[in-house]
Amino acid sequence: EPEVTQTPSHQVTQMGQEVILRCVPISNHLYFYWYRQILGQKVEFLVSFYNNEISEKSEIFDDQFSVERPDGSNFTLKIRSTKLEDSAMYFCASSDGQLPGNQPQHFGDGTRLSIL
Amino acid sequence: SQKIEQNSEALNIQEGKTATLTCNYTNYSPAYLQWYRQDPGRGPVFLLLIRENEKEKRKERLKVTFDTTLKQSLFHITASQPADSATYLCALISSGSARQLTFGSGTQLTVLP
């Protein structure tokens, strides 16, 4: 069964440094998402992406965050200047269909980001 | 403010029994409600989806109900097995936002042999 893959599985970065998290969504999917889960807390929506542009974003997704689909397979999340509170598990997800709410989202196993 | 609450943080049941998990929401008008399973260190895995105009959905040993009057969804696992032990998350999608999932905090289910 096709799956969403994320790299790296664990990223350790110094505060203030830029970090790029990478995802390969399922190949025929059209909608892409990033979520984060701080340890012991809920999974929180960050951003959704369709047709090469952001379709929705949450309050968490401020100017320090950006997303990109640099080629036909990868989907990336960049954090420009990391803060301690950015430490979390970051999940990429993808879905297909004209009505995304009516479709399951397929999640990767996440990148654990640790900011020192 | 919008709130999604899932019953207890942890639920222990005996193998073979039916597990019932609750998801309540306030100040929300969900168009869809989805249930996911999350194992430690893994991403959520989709289980079932139910629309606002549906009362009940089944898939194998799983059943979900959706009561928009009570603002509640119930998720049942019948004939539970130790392999069903995991955290179960409910997630809402509002009619005004067809893409973002808003998750509850989850219920950790342990099925005892």
mmCIF file of C-alpha atoms in Angstrom:
data_model
loop_
_atom_site.group_PDB
_atom_site.id
_atom_site.type_symbol
_atom_site.label_atom_id
_atom_site.label_comp_id
_atom_site.label_asym_id
_atom_site.label_seq_id
_atom_site.Cartn_x
_atom_site.Cartn_y
_atom_site.Cartn_z
ATOM 1 C CA GLU A 1 0.000 0.000 0.000
ATOM 2 C CA PRO A 2 1.401 3.459 -0.882
ATOM 3 C CA GLU A 3 2.513 5.545 2.065
ATOM 4 C CA VAL A 4 3.694 9.013 3.015
ATOM 5 C CA THR A 5 7.396 9.087 3.852
ATOM 6 C CA GLN A 6 9.157 11.718 5.937
ATOM 7 C CA THR A 7 12.835 12.479 6.415
ATOM 8 C CA PRO A 8 14.703 12.731 8.666
ATOM 9 C CA SER A 9 13.033 10.783 11.449
ATOM 10 C CA HIS A 10 14.827 12.939 14.031
ATOM 11 C CA GLN A 11 16.357 16.381 13.568
ATOM 12 C CA VAL A 12 18.374 18.176 16.235
ATOM 13 C CA THR A 13 19.015 21.877 15.607
ATOM 14 C CA GLN A 14 20.396 24.832 17.508
ATOM 15 C CA MET A 15 17.935 27.605 18.349
ATOM 16 C CA GLY A 16 17.930 30.295 15.667
ATOM 17 C CA GLN A 17 18.960 27.927 12.888
ATOM 18 C CA GLU A 18 16.870 27.162 9.818
ATOM 19 C CA VAL A 19 15.476 23.671 9.391
ATOM 20 C CA ILE A 20 13.808 21.940 6.442
ATOM 21 C CA LEU A 21 11.585 18.923 6.983
ATOM 22 C CA ARG A 22 10.913 16.753 3.962
ATOM 23 C CA CYS A 23 7.968 14.657 2.898
ATOM 24 C CA VAL A 24 7.082 12.509 -0.086
ATOM 25 C CA PRO A 25 3.264 12.361 -0.259
ATOM 26 C CA ILE A 26 1.347 9.555 -1.958
ATOM 27 C CA SER A 27 1.937 10.002 -5.682
ATOM 28 C CA ASN A 28 -1.597 10.586 -7.008
ATOM 29 C CA HIS A 29 -2.721 12.776 -4.112
ATOM 30 C CA LEU A 30 -3.529 16.426 -4.700
ATOM 31 C CA TYR A 31 -3.760 17.902 -1.188
ATOM 32 C CA PHE A 32 -0.867 18.141 1.230
ATOM 33 C CA TYR A 33 -0.735 19.092 4.881
ATOM 34 C CA TRP A 34 1.578 19.687 7.788
ATOM 35 C CA TYR A 35 0.563 19.079 11.404
ATOM 36 C CA ARG A 36 2.572 19.167 14.582
ATOM 37 C CA GLN A 37 2.253 17.399 17.934
ATOM 38 C CA ILE A 38 4.063 18.781 20.948
ATOM 39 C CA LEU A 39 4.917 15.966 23.378
ATOM 40 C CA GLY A 40 1.818 14.914 25.318
ATOM 41 C CA GLN A 41 -0.478 17.324 23.462
ATOM 42 C CA LYS A 42 -2.964 17.250 20.596
ATOM 43 C CA VAL A 43 -2.131 16.969 16.928
ATOM 44 C CA GLU A 44 -2.454 20.545 15.592
ATOM 45 C CA PHE A 45 -3.043 21.685 12.015
ATOM 46 C CA LEU A 46 -0.420 23.972 10.511
ATOM 47 C CA VAL A 47 -1.098 24.342 6.796
ATOM 48 C CA SER A 48 -2.751 22.811 3.746
ATOM 49 C CA PHE A 49 -1.451 23.079 0.192
ATOM 50 C CA TYR A 50 -3.162 22.529 -3.138
ATOM 51 C CA ASN A 51 -2.336 23.417 -6.715
ATOM 52 C CA ASN A 52 1.013 24.900 -5.690
ATOM 53 C CA GLU A 53 -0.346 27.315 -3.148
ATOM 54 C CA ILE A 54 -1.402 27.451 0.491
ATOM 55 C CA SER A 55 -5.141 26.882 0.818
ATOM 56 C CA GLU A 56 -5.445 27.218 4.609
ATOM 57 C CA LYS A 57 -3.129 27.945 7.505
ATOM 58 C CA SER A 58 -3.488 28.150 11.263
ATOM 59 C CA GLU A 59 -2.344 30.863 13.654
ATOM 60 C CA ILE A 60 0.702 28.728 14.450
ATOM 61 C CA PHE A 61 1.890 29.029 10.838
ATOM 62 C CA ASP A 62 3.443 32.483 11.102
ATOM 63 C CA ASP A 63 6.090 34.196 8.982
ATOM 64 C CA GLN A 64 8.776 31.864 10.309
ATOM 65 C CA PHE A 65 7.154 28.953 8.464
ATOM 66 C CA SER A 66 6.974 28.268 4.745
ATOM 67 C CA VAL A 67 6.042 25.320 2.555
ATOM 68 C CA GLU A 68 7.111 24.355 -0.900
ATOM 69 C CA ARG A 69 6.629 21.635 -3.470
ATOM 70 C CA PRO A 70 9.979 21.971 -5.226
ATOM 71 C CA ASP A 71 9.344 19.137 -7.683
ATOM 72 C CA GLY A 72 6.667 16.598 -8.533
ATOM 73 C CA SER A 73 7.267 14.411 -5.512
ATOM 74 C CA ASN A 74 8.577 16.335 -2.501
ATOM 75 C CA PHE A 75 6.741 18.630 -0.092
ATOM 76 C CA THR A 76 8.803 20.579 2.414
ATOM 77 C CA LEU A 77 8.253 22.600 5.584
ATOM 78 C CA LYS A 78 10.861 25.238 6.395
ATOM 79 C CA ILE A 79 11.235 26.935 9.742
ATOM 80 C CA ARG A 80 13.397 30.008 9.231
ATOM 81 C CA SER A 81 14.708 30.736 12.718
ATOM 82 C CA THR A 82 13.850 27.969 15.142
ATOM 83 C CA LYS A 83 12.711 28.606 18.718
ATOM 84 C CA LEU A 84 12.708 26.237 21.673
ATOM 85 C CA GLU A 85 8.903 25.997 21.447
ATOM 86 C CA ASP A 86 9.168 24.601 17.896
ATOM 87 C CA SER A 87 10.312 21.307 19.417
ATOM 88 C CA ALA A 88 7.615 18.804 18.427
ATOM 89 C CA MET A 89 6.772 15.904 16.148
ATOM 90 C CA TYR A 90 5.900 17.220 12.689
ATOM 91 C CA PHE A 91 3.572 15.120 10.556
ATOM 92 C CA CYS A 92 3.056 15.410 6.832
ATOM 93 C CA ALA A 93 -0.214 14.141 5.345
ATOM 94 C CA SER A 94 -1.816 13.892 1.935
ATOM 95 C CA SER A 95 -5.280 13.218 0.541
ATOM 96 C CA ASP A 96 -7.000 13.004 -2.806
ATOM 97 C CA GLY A 97 -10.473 13.842 -4.055
ATOM 98 C CA GLN A 98 -12.347 16.947 -4.945
ATOM 99 C CA LEU A 99 -13.823 17.250 -1.446
ATOM 100 C CA PRO A 100 -10.875 16.692 0.895
ATOM 101 C CA GLY A 101 -13.072 16.673 3.986
ATOM 102 C CA ASN A 102 -14.746 13.622 2.575
ATOM 103 C CA GLN A 103 -11.447 11.788 2.210
ATOM 104 C CA PRO A 104 -9.091 10.283 4.740
ATOM 105 C CA GLN A 105 -5.766 11.971 5.283
ATOM 106 C CA HIS A 106 -2.760 9.683 5.085
ATOM 107 C CA PHE A 107 -0.049 10.575 7.576
ATOM 108 C CA GLY A 108 3.655 9.879 7.595
ATOM 109 C CA ASP A 109 5.390 8.725 10.770
ATOM 110 C CA GLY A 110 6.719 12.182 11.461
ATOM 111 C CA THR A 111 9.972 14.015 12.043
ATOM 112 C CA ARG A 112 10.867 14.608 15.665
ATOM 113 C CA LEU A 113 12.374 18.110 15.821
ATOM 114 C CA SER A 114 14.467 18.922 18.881
ATOM 115 C CA ILE A 115 15.639 22.508 19.332
ATOM 116 C CA LEU A 116 18.576 23.015 21.675
ATOM 117 C CA SER B 1 -14.354 28.902 22.094
ATOM 118 C CA GLN B 2 -14.350 25.679 20.089
ATOM 119 C CA LYS B 3 -13.632 22.587 22.096
ATOM 120 C CA ILE B 4 -13.320 18.866 21.334
ATOM 121 C CA GLU B 5 -13.231 16.510 24.290
ATOM 122 C CA GLN B 6 -12.620 12.796 24.301
ATOM 123 C CA ASN B 7 -13.843 10.921 27.337
ATOM 124 C CA SER B 8 -11.238 9.537 29.623
ATOM 125 C CA GLU B 9 -7.584 9.876 28.809
ATOM 126 C CA ALA B 10 -7.201 6.138 29.356
ATOM 127 C CA LEU B 11 -9.591 3.206 29.069
ATOM 128 C CA ASN B 12 -8.792 -0.379 30.080
ATOM 129 C CA ILE B 13 -11.046 -3.232 28.999
ATOM 130 C CA GLN B 14 -10.901 -7.005 28.931
ATOM 131 C CA GLU B 15 -10.243 -8.833 25.685
ATOM 132 C CA GLY B 16 -13.452 -9.782 23.884
ATOM 133 C CA LYS B 17 -15.473 -6.905 25.323
ATOM 134 C CA THR B 18 -16.733 -3.864 23.416
ATOM 135 C CA ALA B 19 -14.772 -0.656 23.838
ATOM 136 C CA THR B 20 -16.779 2.560 23.594
ATOM 137 C CA LEU B 21 -14.964 5.860 23.157
ATOM 138 C CA THR B 22 -16.663 9.246 23.269
ATOM 139 C CA CYS B 23 -15.977 12.464 21.406
ATOM 140 C CA ASN B 24 -17.904 15.595 22.410
ATOM 141 C CA TYR B 25 -17.624 18.992 20.808
ATOM 142 C CA THR B 26 -18.867 22.503 21.539
ATOM 143 C CA ASN B 27 -19.108 25.677 19.476
ATOM 144 C CA TYR B 28 -18.494 23.723 16.315
ATOM 145 C CA SER B 29 -20.481 22.786 13.216
ATOM 146 C CA PRO B 30 -18.628 19.809 11.787
ATOM 147 C CA ALA B 31 -19.449 18.664 8.293
ATOM 148 C CA TYR B 32 -17.431 15.484 8.787
ATOM 149 C CA LEU B 33 -16.019 13.581 11.686
ATOM 150 C CA GLN B 34 -13.123 11.163 11.340
ATOM 151 C CA TRP B 35 -11.560 8.653 13.712
ATOM 152 C CA TYR B 36 -7.861 7.825 13.669
ATOM 153 C CA ARG B 37 -5.635 5.405 15.523
ATOM 154 C CA GLN B 38 -2.194 6.471 16.717
ATOM 155 C CA ASP B 39 0.467 4.091 17.999
ATOM 156 C CA PRO B 40 3.448 5.400 20.024
ATOM 157 C CA GLY B 41 5.959 7.210 17.806
ATOM 158 C CA ARG B 42 3.795 6.805 14.698
ATOM 159 C CA GLY B 43 1.506 9.035 12.666
ATOM 160 C CA PRO B 44 -2.304 8.834 12.898
ATOM 161 C CA VAL B 45 -3.911 6.120 10.780
ATOM 162 C CA PHE B 46 -7.394 6.710 9.344
ATOM 163 C CA LEU B 47 -10.138 4.352 10.507
ATOM 164 C CA LEU B 48 -13.601 5.708 9.707
ATOM 165 C CA LEU B 49 -15.334 8.840 8.441
ATOM 166 C CA ILE B 50 -18.934 9.907 9.020
ATOM 167 C CA ARG B 51 -20.808 12.824 7.511
ATOM 168 C CA GLU B 52 -23.099 15.195 9.416
ATOM 169 C CA ASN B 53 -26.208 13.715 7.803
ATOM 170 C CA GLU B 54 -25.253 10.118 8.665
ATOM 171 C CA LYS B 55 -26.191 8.486 11.954
ATOM 172 C CA GLU B 56 -23.969 5.434 11.882
ATOM 173 C CA LYS B 57 -21.099 3.869 9.946
ATOM 174 C CA ARG B 58 -19.591 0.387 10.260
ATOM 175 C CA LYS B 59 -16.407 -1.261 9.123
ATOM 176 C CA GLU B 60 -15.633 -4.800 10.274
ATOM 177 C CA ARG B 61 -15.439 -4.633 14.103
ATOM 178 C CA LEU B 62 -15.666 -0.841 14.172
ATOM 179 C CA LYS B 63 -18.787 1.291 14.458
ATOM 180 C CA VAL B 64 -19.113 5.048 14.723
ATOM 181 C CA THR B 65 -22.217 7.104 15.482
ATOM 182 C CA PHE B 66 -22.696 10.815 15.031
ATOM 183 C CA ASP B 67 -25.372 12.807 16.865
ATOM 184 C CA THR B 68 -25.298 16.474 15.843
ATOM 185 C CA THR B 69 -28.038 17.311 18.358
ATOM 186 C CA LEU B 70 -26.022 15.951 21.284
ATOM 187 C CA LYS B 71 -22.803 17.133 19.591
ATOM 188 C CA GLN B 72 -21.300 13.734 20.168
ATOM 189 C CA SER B 73 -19.717 10.817 18.362
ATOM 190 C CA LEU B 74 -19.311 7.346 19.806
ATOM 191 C CA PHE B 75 -16.679 4.932 18.517
ATOM 192 C CA HIS B 76 -17.118 1.232 19.258
ATOM 193 C CA ILE B 77 -14.684 -1.642 18.846
ATOM 194 C CA THR B 78 -16.448 -4.979 19.264
ATOM 195 C CA ALA B 79 -14.689 -8.222 20.226
ATOM 196 C CA SER B 80 -11.645 -6.185 21.244
ATOM 197 C CA GLN B 81 -8.173 -7.680 20.997
ATOM 198 C CA PRO B 82 -4.851 -6.715 22.624
ATOM 199 C CA ALA B 83 -3.726 -5.545 19.158
ATOM 200 C CA ASP B 84 -6.430 -2.849 19.376
ATOM 201 C CA SER B 85 -4.457 -1.172 22.173
ATOM 202 C CA ALA B 86 -3.557 2.324 20.930
ATOM 203 C CA THR B 87 -4.601 5.964 21.232
ATOM 204 C CA TYR B 88 -7.761 6.794 19.326
ATOM 205 C CA LEU B 89 -8.266 10.313 18.022
ATOM 206 C CA CYS B 90 -11.419 11.970 16.809
ATOM 207 C CA ALA B 91 -11.030 14.768 14.315
ATOM 208 C CA LEU B 92 -13.571 17.273 13.041
ATOM 209 C CA ILE B 93 -13.769 19.121 9.759
ATOM 210 C CA SER B 94 -16.035 22.141 9.819
ATOM 211 C CA SER B 95 -18.270 23.083 6.928
ATOM 212 C CA GLY B 96 -16.296 26.308 6.554
ATOM 213 C CA SER B 97 -12.955 24.594 6.290
ATOM 214 C CA ALA B 98 -12.925 21.476 4.187
ATOM 215 C CA ARG B 99 -9.288 20.711 4.647
ATOM 216 C CA GLN B 100 -8.038 21.145 8.171
ATOM 217 C CA LEU B 101 -8.575 18.411 10.732
ATOM 218 C CA THR B 102 -9.094 19.590 14.305
ATOM 219 C CA PHE B 103 -8.131 16.759 16.625
ATOM 220 C CA GLY B 104 -9.227 15.827 20.093
ATOM 221 C CA SER B 105 -6.586 14.908 22.642
ATOM 222 C CA GLY B 106 -7.263 11.195 22.240
ATOM 223 C CA THR B 107 -8.216 8.245 24.415
ATOM 224 C CA GLN B 108 -5.545 5.659 25.195
ATOM 225 C CA LEU B 109 -7.173 2.230 24.990
ATOM 226 C CA THR B 110 -5.575 -0.817 26.582
ATOM 227 C CA VAL B 111 -7.132 -4.227 25.908
ATOM 228 C CA LEU B 112 -6.074 -6.676 28.590
ATOM 229 C CA PRO B 113 -5.626 -10.356 27.660
#
